[in-house]
Structures are given as structure tokens and as C-alpha cells.
Tab-separated table of C-alpha atoms and ligand atoms in Angstrom:
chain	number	residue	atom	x	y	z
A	1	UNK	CA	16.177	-2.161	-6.337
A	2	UNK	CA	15.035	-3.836	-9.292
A	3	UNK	CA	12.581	-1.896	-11.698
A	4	UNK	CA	9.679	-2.212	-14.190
A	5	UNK	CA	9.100	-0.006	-16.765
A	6	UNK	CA	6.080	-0.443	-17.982
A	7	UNK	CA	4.325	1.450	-20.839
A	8	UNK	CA	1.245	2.319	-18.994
A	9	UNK	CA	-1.145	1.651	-16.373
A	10	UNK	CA	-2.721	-1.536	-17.227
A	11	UNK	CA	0.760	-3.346	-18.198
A	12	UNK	CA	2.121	-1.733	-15.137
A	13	UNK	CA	-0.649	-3.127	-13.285
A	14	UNK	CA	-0.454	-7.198	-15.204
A	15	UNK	CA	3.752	-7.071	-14.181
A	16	UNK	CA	2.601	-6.039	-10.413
A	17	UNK	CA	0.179	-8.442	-10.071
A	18	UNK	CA	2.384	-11.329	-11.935
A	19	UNK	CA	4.940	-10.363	-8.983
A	20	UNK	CA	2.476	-10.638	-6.073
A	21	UNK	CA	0.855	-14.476	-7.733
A	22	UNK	CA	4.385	-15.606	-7.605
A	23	UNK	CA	4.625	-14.939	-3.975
A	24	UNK	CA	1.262	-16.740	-3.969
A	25	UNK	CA	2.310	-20.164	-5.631
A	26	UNK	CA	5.433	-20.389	-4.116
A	27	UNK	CA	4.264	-19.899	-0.351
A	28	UNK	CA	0.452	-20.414	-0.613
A	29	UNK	CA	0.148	-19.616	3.093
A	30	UNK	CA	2.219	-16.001	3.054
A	31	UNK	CA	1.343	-12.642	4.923
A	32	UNK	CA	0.612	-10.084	1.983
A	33	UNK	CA	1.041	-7.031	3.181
A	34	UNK	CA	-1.864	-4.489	1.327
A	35	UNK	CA	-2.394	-1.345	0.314
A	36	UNK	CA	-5.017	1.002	-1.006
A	37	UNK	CA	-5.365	4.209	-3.538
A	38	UNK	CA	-5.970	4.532	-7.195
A	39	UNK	CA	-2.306	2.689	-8.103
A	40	UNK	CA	-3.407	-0.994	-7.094
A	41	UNK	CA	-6.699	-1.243	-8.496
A	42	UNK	CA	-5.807	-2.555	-11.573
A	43	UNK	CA	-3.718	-5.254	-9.896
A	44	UNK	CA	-5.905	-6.369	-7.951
A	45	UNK	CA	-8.177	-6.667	-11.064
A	46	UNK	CA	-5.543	-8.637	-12.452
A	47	UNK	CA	-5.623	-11.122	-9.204
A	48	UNK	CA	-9.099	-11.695	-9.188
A	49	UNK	CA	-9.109	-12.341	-13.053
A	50	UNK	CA	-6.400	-15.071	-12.368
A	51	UNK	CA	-8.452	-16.448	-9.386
A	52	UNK	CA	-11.540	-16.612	-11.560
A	53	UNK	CA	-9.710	-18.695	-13.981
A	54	UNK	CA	-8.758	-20.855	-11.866
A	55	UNK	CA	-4.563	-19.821	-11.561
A	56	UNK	CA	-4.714	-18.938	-7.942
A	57	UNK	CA	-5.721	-19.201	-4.823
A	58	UNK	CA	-5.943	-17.223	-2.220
A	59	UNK	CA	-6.744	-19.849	0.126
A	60	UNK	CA	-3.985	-19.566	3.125
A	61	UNK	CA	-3.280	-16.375	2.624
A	62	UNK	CA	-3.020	-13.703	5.390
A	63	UNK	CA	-3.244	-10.433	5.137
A	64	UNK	CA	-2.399	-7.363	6.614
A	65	UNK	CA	-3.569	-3.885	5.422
A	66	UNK	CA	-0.829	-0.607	5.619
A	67	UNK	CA	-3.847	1.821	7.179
A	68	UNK	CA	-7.414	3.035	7.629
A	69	UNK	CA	-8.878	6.543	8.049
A	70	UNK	CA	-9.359	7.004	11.424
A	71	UNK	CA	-13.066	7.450	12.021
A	72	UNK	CA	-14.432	6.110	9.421
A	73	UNK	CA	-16.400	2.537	9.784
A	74	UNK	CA	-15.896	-0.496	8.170
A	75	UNK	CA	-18.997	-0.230	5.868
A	76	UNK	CA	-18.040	3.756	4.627
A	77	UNK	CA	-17.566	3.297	1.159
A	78	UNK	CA	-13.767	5.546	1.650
A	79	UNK	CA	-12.982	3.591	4.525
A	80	UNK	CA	-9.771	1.075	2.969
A	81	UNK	CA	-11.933	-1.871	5.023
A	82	UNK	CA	-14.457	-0.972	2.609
A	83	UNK	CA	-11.900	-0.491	-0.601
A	84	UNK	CA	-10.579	-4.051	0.147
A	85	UNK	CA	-13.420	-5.848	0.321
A	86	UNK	CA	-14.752	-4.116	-2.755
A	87	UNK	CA	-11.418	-4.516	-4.800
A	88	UNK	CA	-9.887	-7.969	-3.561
A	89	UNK	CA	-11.125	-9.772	-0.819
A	90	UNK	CA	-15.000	-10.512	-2.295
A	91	UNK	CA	-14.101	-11.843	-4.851
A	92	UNK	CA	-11.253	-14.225	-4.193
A	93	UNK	CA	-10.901	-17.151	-1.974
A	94	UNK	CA	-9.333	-15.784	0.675
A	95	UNK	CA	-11.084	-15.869	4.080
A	96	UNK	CA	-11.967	-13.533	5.741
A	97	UNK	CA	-10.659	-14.133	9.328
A	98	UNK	CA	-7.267	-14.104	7.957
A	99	UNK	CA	-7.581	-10.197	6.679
A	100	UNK	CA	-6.247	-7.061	8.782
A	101	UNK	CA	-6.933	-3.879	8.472
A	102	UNK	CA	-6.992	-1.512	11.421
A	103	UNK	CA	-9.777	-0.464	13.358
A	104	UNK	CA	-10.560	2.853	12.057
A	105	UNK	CA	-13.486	3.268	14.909
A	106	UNK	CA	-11.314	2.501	17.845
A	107	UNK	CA	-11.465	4.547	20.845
A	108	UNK	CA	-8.309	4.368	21.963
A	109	UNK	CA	-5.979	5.112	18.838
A	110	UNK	CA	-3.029	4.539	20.809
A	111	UNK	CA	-4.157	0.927	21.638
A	112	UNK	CA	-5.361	0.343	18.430
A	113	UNK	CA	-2.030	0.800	17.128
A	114	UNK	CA	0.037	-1.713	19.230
A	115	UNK	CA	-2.673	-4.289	18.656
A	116	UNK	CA	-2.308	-3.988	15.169
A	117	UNK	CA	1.681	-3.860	15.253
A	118	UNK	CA	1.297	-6.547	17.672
A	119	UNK	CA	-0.962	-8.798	15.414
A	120	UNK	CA	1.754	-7.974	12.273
A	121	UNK	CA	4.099	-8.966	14.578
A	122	UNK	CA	2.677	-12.447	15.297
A	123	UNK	CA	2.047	-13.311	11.910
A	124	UNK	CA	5.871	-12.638	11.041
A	125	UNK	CA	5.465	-9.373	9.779
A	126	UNK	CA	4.762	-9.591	5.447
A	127	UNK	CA	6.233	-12.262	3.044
A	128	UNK	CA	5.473	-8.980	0.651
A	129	UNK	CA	4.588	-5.869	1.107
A	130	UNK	CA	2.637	-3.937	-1.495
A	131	UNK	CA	2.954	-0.224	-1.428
A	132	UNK	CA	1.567	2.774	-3.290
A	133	UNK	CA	3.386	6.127	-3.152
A	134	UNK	CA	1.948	9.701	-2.567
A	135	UNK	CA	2.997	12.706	-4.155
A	136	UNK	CA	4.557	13.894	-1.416
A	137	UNK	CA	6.210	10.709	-1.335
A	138	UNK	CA	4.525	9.171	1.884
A	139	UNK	CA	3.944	5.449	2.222
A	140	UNK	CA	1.066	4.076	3.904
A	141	UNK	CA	0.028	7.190	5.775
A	142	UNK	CA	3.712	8.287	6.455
A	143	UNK	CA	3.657	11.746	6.104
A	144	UNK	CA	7.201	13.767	5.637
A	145	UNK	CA	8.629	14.709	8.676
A	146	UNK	CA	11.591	14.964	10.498
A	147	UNK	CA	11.787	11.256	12.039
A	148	UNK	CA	10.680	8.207	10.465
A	149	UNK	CA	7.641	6.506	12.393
A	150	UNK	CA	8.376	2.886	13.442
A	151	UNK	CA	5.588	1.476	14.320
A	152	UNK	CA	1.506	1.524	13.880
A	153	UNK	CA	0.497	4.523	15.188
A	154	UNK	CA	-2.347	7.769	14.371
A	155	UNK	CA	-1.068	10.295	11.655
A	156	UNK	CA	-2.100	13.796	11.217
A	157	UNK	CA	-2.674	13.939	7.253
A	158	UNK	CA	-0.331	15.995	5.420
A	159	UNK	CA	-2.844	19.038	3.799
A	160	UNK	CA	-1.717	18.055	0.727
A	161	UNK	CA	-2.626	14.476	0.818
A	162	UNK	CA	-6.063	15.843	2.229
A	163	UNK	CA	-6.378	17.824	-1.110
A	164	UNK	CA	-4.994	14.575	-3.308
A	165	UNK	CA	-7.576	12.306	-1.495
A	166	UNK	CA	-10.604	14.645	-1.177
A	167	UNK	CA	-11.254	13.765	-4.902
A	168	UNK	CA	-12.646	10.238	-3.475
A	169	UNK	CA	-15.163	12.573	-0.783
A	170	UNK	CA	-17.490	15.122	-1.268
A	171	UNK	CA	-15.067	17.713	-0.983
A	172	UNK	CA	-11.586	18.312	1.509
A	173	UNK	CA	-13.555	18.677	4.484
A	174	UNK	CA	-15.162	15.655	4.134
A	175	UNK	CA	-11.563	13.930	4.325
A	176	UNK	CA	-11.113	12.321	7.579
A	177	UNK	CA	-7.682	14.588	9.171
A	178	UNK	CA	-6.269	11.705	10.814
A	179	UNK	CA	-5.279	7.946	9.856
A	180	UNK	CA	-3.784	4.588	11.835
A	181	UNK	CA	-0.799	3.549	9.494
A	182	UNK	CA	1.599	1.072	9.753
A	183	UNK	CA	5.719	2.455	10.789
A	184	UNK	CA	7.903	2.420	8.491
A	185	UNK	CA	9.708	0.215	10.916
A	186	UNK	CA	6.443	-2.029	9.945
A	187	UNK	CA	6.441	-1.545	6.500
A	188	UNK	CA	10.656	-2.308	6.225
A	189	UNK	CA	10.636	-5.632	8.206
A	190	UNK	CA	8.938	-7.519	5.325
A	191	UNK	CA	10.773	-9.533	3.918
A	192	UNK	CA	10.306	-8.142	0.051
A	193	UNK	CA	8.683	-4.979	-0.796
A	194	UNK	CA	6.433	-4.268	-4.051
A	195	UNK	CA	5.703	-0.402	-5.077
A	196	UNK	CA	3.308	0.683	-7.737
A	197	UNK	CA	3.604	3.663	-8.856
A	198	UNK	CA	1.450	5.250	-12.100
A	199	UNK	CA	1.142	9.197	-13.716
A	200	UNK	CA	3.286	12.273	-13.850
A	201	UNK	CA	2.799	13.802	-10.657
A	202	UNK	CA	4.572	10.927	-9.196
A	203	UNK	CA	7.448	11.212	-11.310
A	204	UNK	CA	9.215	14.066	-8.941
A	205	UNK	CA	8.554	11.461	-5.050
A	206	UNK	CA	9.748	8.704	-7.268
A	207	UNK	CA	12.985	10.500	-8.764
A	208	UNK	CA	13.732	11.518	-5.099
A	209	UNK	CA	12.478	8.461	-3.618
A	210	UNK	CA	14.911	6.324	-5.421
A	211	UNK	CA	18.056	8.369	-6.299
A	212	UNK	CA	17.866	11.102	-3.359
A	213	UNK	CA	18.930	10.932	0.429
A	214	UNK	CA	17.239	8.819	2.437
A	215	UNK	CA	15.253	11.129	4.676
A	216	UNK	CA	12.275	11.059	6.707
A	217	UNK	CA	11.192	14.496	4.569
A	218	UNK	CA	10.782	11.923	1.565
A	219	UNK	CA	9.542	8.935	3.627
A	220	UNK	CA	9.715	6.519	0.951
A	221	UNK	CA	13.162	7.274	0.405
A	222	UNK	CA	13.907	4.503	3.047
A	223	UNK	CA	13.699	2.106	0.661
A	224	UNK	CA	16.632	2.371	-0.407
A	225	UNK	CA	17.965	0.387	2.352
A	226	UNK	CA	15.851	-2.059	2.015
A	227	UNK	CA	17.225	-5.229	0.568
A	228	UNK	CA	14.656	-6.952	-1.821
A	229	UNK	CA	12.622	-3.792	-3.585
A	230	UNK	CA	10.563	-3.828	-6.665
A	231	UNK	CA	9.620	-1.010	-8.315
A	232	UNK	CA	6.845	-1.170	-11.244
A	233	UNK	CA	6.011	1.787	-12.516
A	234	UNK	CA	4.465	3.590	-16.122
A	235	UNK	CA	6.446	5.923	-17.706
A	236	UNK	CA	5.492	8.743	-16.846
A	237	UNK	CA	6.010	7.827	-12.893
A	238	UNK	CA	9.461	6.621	-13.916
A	239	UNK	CA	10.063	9.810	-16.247
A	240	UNK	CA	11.996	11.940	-13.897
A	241	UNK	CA	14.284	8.661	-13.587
A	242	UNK	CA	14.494	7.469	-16.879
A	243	UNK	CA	16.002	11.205	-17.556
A	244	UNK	CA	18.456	10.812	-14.792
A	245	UNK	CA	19.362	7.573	-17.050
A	246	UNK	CA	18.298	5.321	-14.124
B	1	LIG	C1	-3.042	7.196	0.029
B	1	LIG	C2	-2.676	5.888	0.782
B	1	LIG	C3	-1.380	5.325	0.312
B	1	LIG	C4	-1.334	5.408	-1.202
B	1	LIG	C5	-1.225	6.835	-1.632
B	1	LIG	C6	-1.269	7.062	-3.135
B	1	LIG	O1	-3.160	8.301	0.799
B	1	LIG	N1	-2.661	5.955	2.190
B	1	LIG	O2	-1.229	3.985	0.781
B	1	LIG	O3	-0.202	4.725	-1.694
B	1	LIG	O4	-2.147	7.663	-0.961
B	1	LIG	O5	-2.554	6.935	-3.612
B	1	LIG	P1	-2.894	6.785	-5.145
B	1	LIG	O6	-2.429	5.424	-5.539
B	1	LIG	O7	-4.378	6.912	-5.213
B	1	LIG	O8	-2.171	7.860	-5.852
């Protein structure tokens, strides 16, 4: 695992985004895998800043999103369809036919999921996958448990992630329960993986994420045996490492 320490959120967010143009430039047509939350915002900034000055294109990119809130539509301004569009994809060149998300109104969940894992699937699975991390250290929606989920599939949200994300809603109860996420079978078959992680309360997933077993109760643990990981973080998400002298 290779891994940035950066001094805070904005340089954090500049190394991140340096790492995910690279991927652009050198295979202009690549599968980005995407993901949402407060952590990527300021790379994506980043990206579109670049695209506006004319450094990069998004042109043949694909993309596929990590998750959606189940039951929430495409135009609720917390749905991640809605997040994307508003963060990234409006504002570069990439078009839209060629960006995934799932289908946070389907009817049949179930389905939804293959389709989705079938469509990552087709496209080769991602080039490189961006990921966030929760406190709880989930990824995508993966929730701690005692199995890791392989493939797309509906989640039950953790209670605590409902209290961590109901700052983004009216209040908890306004936080969809349930959510279509990418496996972590999904989220390990790309090819390189990207996490960004930013602020304290991360510091304690991250410390166990990186130096403690690999188990499905710390679900981003798993990346550990993944070959090609890059970790960017500030320091105070790397704190809890950077006193284990990591
Ligand atoms: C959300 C998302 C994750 C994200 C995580 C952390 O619930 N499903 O993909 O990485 O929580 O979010 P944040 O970056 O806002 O702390």
C-alpha cells in the first residue's frame, strides 16, 4: 500500500485528484470507478478545475458509481445520481451514457443488483477505483459484518452510518435505511484502488483498516490484500498510523 500524507484537506484532495488524471492521460478510455461523501468533493473540484483549463478530458471515460440510496430518485438532491452530476459529471466532458450509478428506484432490488454487477462486469470491472471510508470503516455501503459481500447487492445501513449521514437530511429519519452497493468482490477486482480519507474520526477505521486483521467486522480492512492500493489521507485521518510509526 503506498501512502500520502498530506497536510490537510485541500492538498489531500490536489494529490488524489493528480492520481486519478494520471489514470486519465494514460488510458483516456478507462472505467473509473466513483464514489460519493464529503472526502471526494474537493477532488473532484480539482478535476473539473483541470478540465476547465484545458489538462483533461474526460472524453472516453466510463464510469461506474460504488452505490445509491435505495429509494431515493435520480433528481433527490441526497440521491449519489444527484451528488455526481452536481460534483463531476456537469461540468466535465464526459458523456453521459457512459456513467453508472445504480438504480436507486428499482423495484426489484435483487435484479437491480446483478444488472449493475453485470454491467461492471462488461465494462472490465474499474481501471481505478476511488473509495471513501466510513467511520465504521465500511466501503461503499459495506457495512461490518461477519462475511464480506461479493457482489452488488441491497444493504441494511449500519445505525451509525444513518446518524453520520443524517447530517446531509433533515434529520436520521429522513435517511433512507437501505442502499444498493457494489461487493467488495466488486470493489477488489479493479485493477488499482484509490482511498481518500480526511478528519480525526477516521483516524481509528484507518489505523485498523491498514495495520489490523483483515476482517469483514472492518470491511475495508480487505485492502490489504489488494495489490495496487493508494492511500491519501490528512493528518489527522493518518494520525492513529503515523503514531504506530506507519
Ligand atoms: C458514505 C458512502 C461511502 C463514503 C462514506 C464516508 O456512507 N456510502 O462511499 O465513503 O460514507 O463518507 P464521508 O466521505 O462523507 O465521510
Amino acid at each position: 500500500m503506498r501512502i500520502y500524507r498530506e497536510k490537510d484537506y485541500d492538498a489531500m484532495s490536489r494529490r488524489a485528484a493528480a492520481v486519478i488524471a494520471a489514470q486519465v492521460v494514460s488510458k483516456p478510455d478507462c472505467v473509473l470507478g466513483l464514489a460519493t461523501g464529503s472526502s471526494p468533493v474537493g477532488t473532484y473540484k480539482q478535476l473539473v478545475q483541470w478540465y476547465k483549463q484545458g489538462d483533461l478530458s474526460f472524453a472516453g471515460v466510463r464510469s461506474v458509481n460504488l452505490d445509491e440510496y435505495y429509494g431515493l430518485a435520480p433528481d433527490h438532491d441526497q440521491s449519489y445520481r444527484y451528488f455526481m452530476q452536481a460534483s463531476l459529471f456537469d461540468h466535465v466532458d464526459i458523456k453521459p451514457e457512459n456513467t453508472n450509478v445504480p438504480d436507486g428506484l428499482a423495484k426489484d432490488p435483487a435484479a437491480e443488483g446483478e444488472r449493475y454487477e453485470k454491467l461492471v462486469a462488461e465494462l472490465g470491472y474499474a481501471d481505478l477505483q476511488l473509495l471513501g471510508m466510513g467511520r465504521n470503516g465500511h466501503i461503499g455501503f459495506n457495512e461490518p459484518g461477519d462475511h464480506f459481500p461479493v457482489i452488488t447487492h441491497l444493504v441494511d445501513l449500519a445505525q451509525s452510518t444513518i446518524e453520520a449521514n443524517s447530517r446531509f437530511f433533515a434529520s436520521a429519519d429522513d435517511v433512507p435505511k437501505q442502499a444498493l452497493s457494489m461487493g467488495v468482490g466488486t470493489i477488489m477486482r479493479a485493477r488499482r484502488i484509490l482511498v481518500v480519507v480526511s478528519g480525526e474520526d477516521k483516524a481509528e477505521a484507518v489505523y485498523k483498516a491498514v495495520c489490523g486483521p483483515v476482517t469483514p467486522e472492518v470491511p475495508a480492512s480487505i485492502l490489504q490484500l489488494h495489490p495496487d492500493v493508494t492511500l491519501v489521507g490528512d493528518e489527522s485521518a493518518l494520525s492513529r498510523l503515523t503514531e504506530a510509526g506507519v
